[in-house]
Coordinates of C-alpha atoms in Angstrom, one line a residue:
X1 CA -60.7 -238.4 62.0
X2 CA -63.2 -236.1 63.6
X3 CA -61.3 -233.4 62.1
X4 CA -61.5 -234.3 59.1
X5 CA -65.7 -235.4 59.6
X6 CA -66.2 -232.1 60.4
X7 CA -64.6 -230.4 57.7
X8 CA -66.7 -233.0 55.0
X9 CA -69.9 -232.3 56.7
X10 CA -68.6 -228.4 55.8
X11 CA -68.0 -229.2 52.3
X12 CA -64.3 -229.0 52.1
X13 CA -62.6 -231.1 50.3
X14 CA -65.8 -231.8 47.8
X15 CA -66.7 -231.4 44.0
X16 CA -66.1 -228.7 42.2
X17 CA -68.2 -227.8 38.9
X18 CA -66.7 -225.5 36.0
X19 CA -69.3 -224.6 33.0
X20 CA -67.9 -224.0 29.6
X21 CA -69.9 -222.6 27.1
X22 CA -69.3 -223.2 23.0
X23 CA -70.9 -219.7 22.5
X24 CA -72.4 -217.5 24.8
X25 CA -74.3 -215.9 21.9
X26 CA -77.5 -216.6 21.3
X27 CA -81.3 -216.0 20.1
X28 CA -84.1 -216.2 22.2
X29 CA -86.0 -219.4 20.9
X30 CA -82.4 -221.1 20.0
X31 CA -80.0 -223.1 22.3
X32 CA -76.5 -222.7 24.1
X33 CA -74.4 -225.6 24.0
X34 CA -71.4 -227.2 26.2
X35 CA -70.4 -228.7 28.8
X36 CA -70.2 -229.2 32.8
X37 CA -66.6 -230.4 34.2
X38 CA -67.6 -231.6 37.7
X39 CA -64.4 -233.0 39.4
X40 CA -64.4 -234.6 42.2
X41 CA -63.1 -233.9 45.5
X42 CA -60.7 -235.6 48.5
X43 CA -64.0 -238.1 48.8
X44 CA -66.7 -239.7 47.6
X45 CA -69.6 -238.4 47.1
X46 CA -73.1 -239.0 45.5
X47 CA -74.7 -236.4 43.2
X48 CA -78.3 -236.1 43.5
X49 CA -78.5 -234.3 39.8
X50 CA -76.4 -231.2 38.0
X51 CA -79.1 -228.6 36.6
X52 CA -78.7 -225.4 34.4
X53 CA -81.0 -222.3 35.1
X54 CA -81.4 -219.4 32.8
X55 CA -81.0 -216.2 35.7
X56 CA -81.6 -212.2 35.0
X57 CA -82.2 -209.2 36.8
X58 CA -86.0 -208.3 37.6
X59 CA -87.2 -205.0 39.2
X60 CA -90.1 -205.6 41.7
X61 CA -92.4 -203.1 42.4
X62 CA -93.8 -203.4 46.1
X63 CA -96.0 -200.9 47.7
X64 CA -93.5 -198.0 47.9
X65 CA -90.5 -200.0 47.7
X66 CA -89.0 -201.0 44.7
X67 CA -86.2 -203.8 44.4
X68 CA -84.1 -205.7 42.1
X69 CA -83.9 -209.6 42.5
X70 CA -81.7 -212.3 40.8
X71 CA -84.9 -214.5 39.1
X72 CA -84.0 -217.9 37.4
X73 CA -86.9 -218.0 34.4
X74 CA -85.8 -221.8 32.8
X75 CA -84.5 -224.6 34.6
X76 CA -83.0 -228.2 32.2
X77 CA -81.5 -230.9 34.4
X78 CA -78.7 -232.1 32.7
X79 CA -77.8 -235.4 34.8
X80 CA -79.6 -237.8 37.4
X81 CA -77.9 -238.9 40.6
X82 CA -74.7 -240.7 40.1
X83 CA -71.3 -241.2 42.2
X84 CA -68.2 -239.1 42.0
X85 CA -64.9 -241.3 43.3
X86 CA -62.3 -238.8 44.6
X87 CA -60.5 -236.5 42.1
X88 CA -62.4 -238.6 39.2
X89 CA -63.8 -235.6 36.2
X90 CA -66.9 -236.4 35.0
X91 CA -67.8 -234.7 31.8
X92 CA -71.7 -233.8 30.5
X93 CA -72.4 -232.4 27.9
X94 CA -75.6 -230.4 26.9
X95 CA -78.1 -228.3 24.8
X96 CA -79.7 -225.6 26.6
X97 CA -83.4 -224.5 24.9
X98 CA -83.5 -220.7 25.6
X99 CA -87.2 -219.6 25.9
X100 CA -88.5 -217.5 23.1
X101 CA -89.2 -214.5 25.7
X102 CA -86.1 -214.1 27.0
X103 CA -84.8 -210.5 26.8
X104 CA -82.7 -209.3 24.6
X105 CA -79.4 -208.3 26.0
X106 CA -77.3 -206.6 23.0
X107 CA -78.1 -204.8 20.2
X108 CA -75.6 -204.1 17.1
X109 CA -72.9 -205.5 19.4
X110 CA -73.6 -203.4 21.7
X111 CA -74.8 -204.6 25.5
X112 CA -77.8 -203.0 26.4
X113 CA -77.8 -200.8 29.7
X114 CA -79.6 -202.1 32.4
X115 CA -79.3 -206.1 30.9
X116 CA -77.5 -209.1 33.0
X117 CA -78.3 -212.6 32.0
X118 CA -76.6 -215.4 32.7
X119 CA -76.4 -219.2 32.8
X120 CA -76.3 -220.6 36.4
X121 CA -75.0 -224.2 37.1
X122 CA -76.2 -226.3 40.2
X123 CA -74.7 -229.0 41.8
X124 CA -76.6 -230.8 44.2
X125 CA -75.1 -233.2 46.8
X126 CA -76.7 -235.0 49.8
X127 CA -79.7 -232.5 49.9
X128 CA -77.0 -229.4 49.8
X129 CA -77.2 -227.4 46.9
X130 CA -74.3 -225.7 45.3
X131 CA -75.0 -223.1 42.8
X132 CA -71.7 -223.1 41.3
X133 CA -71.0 -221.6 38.1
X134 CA -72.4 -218.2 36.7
X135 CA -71.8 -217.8 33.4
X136 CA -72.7 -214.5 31.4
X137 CA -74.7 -214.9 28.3
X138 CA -75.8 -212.2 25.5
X139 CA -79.2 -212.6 23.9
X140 CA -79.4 -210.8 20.4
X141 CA -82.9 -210.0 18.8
X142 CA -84.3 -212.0 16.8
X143 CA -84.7 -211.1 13.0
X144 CA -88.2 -209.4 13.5
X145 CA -87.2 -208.0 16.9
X146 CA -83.7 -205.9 14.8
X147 CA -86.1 -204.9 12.2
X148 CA -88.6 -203.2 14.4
X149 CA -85.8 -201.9 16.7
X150 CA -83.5 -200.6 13.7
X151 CA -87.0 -198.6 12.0
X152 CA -86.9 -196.5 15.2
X153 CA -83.3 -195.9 15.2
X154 CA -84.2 -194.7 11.7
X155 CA -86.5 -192.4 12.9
X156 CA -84.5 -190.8 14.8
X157 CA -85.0 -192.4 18.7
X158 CA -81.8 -193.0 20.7
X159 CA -81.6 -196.5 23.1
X160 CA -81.8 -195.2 26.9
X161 CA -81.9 -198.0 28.7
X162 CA -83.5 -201.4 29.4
X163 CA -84.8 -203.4 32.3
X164 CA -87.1 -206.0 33.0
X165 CA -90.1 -205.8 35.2
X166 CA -91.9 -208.6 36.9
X167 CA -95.8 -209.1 36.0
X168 CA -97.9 -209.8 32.9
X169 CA -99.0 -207.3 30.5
X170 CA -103.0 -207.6 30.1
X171 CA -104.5 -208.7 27.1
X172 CA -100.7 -210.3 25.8
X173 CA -100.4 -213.9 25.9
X174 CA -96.6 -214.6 28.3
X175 CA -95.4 -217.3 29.9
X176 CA -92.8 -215.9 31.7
X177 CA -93.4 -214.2 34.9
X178 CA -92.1 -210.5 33.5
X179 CA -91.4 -208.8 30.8
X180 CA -88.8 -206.6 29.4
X181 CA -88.8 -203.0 28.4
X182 CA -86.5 -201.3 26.5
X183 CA -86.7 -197.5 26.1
X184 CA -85.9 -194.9 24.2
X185 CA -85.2 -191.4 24.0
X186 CA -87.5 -189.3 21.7
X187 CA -87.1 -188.4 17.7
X188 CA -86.6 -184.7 17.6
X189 CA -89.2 -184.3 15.9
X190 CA -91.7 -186.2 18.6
X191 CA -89.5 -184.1 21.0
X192 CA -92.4 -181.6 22.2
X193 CA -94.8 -184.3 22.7
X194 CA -93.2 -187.5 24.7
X195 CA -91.0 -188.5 26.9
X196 CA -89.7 -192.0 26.4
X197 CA -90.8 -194.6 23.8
X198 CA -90.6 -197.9 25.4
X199 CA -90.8 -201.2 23.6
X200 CA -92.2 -205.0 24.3
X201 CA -91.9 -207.8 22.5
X202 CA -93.0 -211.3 24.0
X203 CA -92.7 -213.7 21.0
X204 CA -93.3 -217.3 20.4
X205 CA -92.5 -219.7 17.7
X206 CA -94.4 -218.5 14.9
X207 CA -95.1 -214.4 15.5
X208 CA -94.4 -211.5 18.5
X209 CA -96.4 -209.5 19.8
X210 CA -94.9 -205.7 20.1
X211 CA -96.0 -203.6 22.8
X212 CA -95.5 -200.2 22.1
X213 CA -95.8 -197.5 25.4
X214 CA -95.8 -193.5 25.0
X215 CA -94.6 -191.7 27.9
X216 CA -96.4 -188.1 27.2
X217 CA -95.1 -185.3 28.5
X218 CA -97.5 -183.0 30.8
X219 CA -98.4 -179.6 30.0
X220 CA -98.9 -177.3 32.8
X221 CA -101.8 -178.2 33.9
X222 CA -102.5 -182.0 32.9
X223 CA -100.4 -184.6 33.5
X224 CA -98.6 -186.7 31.6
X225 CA -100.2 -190.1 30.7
X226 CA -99.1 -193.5 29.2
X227 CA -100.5 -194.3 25.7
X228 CA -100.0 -197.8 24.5
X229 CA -100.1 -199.2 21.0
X230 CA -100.3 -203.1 20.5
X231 CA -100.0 -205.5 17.2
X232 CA -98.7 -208.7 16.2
X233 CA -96.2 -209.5 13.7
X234 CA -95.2 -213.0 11.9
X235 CA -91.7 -214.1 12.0
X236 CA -91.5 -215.7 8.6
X237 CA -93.2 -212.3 6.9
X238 CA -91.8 -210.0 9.0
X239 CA -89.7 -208.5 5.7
X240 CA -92.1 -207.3 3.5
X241 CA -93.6 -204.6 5.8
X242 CA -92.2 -201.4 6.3
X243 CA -91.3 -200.6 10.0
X244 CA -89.8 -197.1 9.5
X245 CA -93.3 -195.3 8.0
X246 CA -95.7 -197.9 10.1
X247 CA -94.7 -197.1 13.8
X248 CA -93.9 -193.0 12.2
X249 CA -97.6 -193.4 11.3
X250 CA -98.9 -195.2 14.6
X251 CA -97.0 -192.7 16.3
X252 CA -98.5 -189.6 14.7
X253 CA -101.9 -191.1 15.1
X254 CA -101.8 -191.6 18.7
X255 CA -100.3 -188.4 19.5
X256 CA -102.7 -186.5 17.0
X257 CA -105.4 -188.2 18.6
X258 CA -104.4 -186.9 21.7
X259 CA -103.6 -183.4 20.7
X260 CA -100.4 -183.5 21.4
X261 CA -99.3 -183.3 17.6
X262 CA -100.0 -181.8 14.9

């Protein structure tokens, strides 16, 4: 009996929790469906509430030392507290709202380097929290978001990498506590004058706003600087504008401006 106190108070013997996703596809503003199986264990036990948390990758910068962290950005409980008999299954289903700034994770069907993002499950029981399931989820871009990203493939830029970084960008309206970046390699024919293109969108229900950063390269003696470009652009009229000549022509600008192109 004492045995088998201890090995309770350990959590043997207890609940277990399996997440099953419809589709693990999805847009950022949209939803992923299914549902929690939490079967219960050799006892009884009482549930204090099952939650879902939207989790990704974020690189910190601190000082001199720079980290990655697991950050959960959106949190839905799915269930109060209710009691689980021994080896009874207990079914819940559920919509999941993703938040219209989550990061994109694939592009064309293809998984963007540097992305993770998944769909974490907790169980909590008598003030123990179990985090359970980690599912893996793949955000595509939104219908603005493709265009804008398809008009520099277009041009010429090849995808590098992505990450996301935690802060706020100033003057952008974000809720989230960091923002994603997804850069590219440069056009040929921007080749002499940049780096790295890399690209922010944090969008909301009705428009985005694109955040566009120009890594310069340095000559020999001035250093390279950032140049950034900012504008806002409508979900519903996102279509009628052409993406391929209007970022070639920001682009130019800048640079020109700069004397870095000509």
């Amino acid at each position: 009996m004492v045995f088998k106190r201890l090995m309770k108070a350990m959590g043997v013997g207890g609940p277990s929790v399996e997440t099953v996703l419809a589709n693990a596809n999805c847009r950022p503003g949209g939803q992923l469906e299914g549902r929690i199986q939490v079967l219960g264990g050799d006892h009884q036990v009482d549930i204090d509430h099952v939650a879902l948390g939207l989790v990704t990758r974020v690189e910190v910068e601190s000082g001199d030392n720079d980290y990655d962290t697991t950050q959960e950005f959106h949190r839905q409980q799915v269930t109060g507290a209710f009691r689980l008999e021994p080896g009874q299954r207990y079914d819940l289903p559920f919509r999941f709202d993703v938040p219209w700034e989550t990061p994109v994770t694939e592009l064309y069907g293809q998984h963007l380097h540097g992305m993770t993002m998944g769909l974490r499950t907790e169980l909590e029981v008598a003030r123990a929290v179990d985090k359970g399931d980690l599912d893996a989820v793949s955000v595509h871009p939104l219908p603005a978001q493709e265009r804008l990203l398809d008009a520099l493939l277009r041009l010429g830029f090849r995808f590098a990498r992505a990450d996301v970084e935690r802060g706020h960008i100033y003057g952008v309206r974000q809720t989230l506590p960091f923002y994603q970046e997804i850069e590219f390699n440069p056009a040929p024919q921007y080749a002499r004058s940049i780096n790295q293109l890399e690209v922010t969108f944090i969008a909301d229900a009705q428009q985005m706003q694109v955040v566009l950063e120009v890594d310069k390269r340095g000559g020999v003696f001035t250093e390279g600087r950032d140049a950034f470009g900012r504008f806002t652009v409508d979900h519903a009229t996102a279509d009628r504008t052409d993406w391929t000549a209007e970022l070639d022509n920001w682009l130019r600008q800048s640079l020109t401006r700069r004397g870095l192109f000509s």
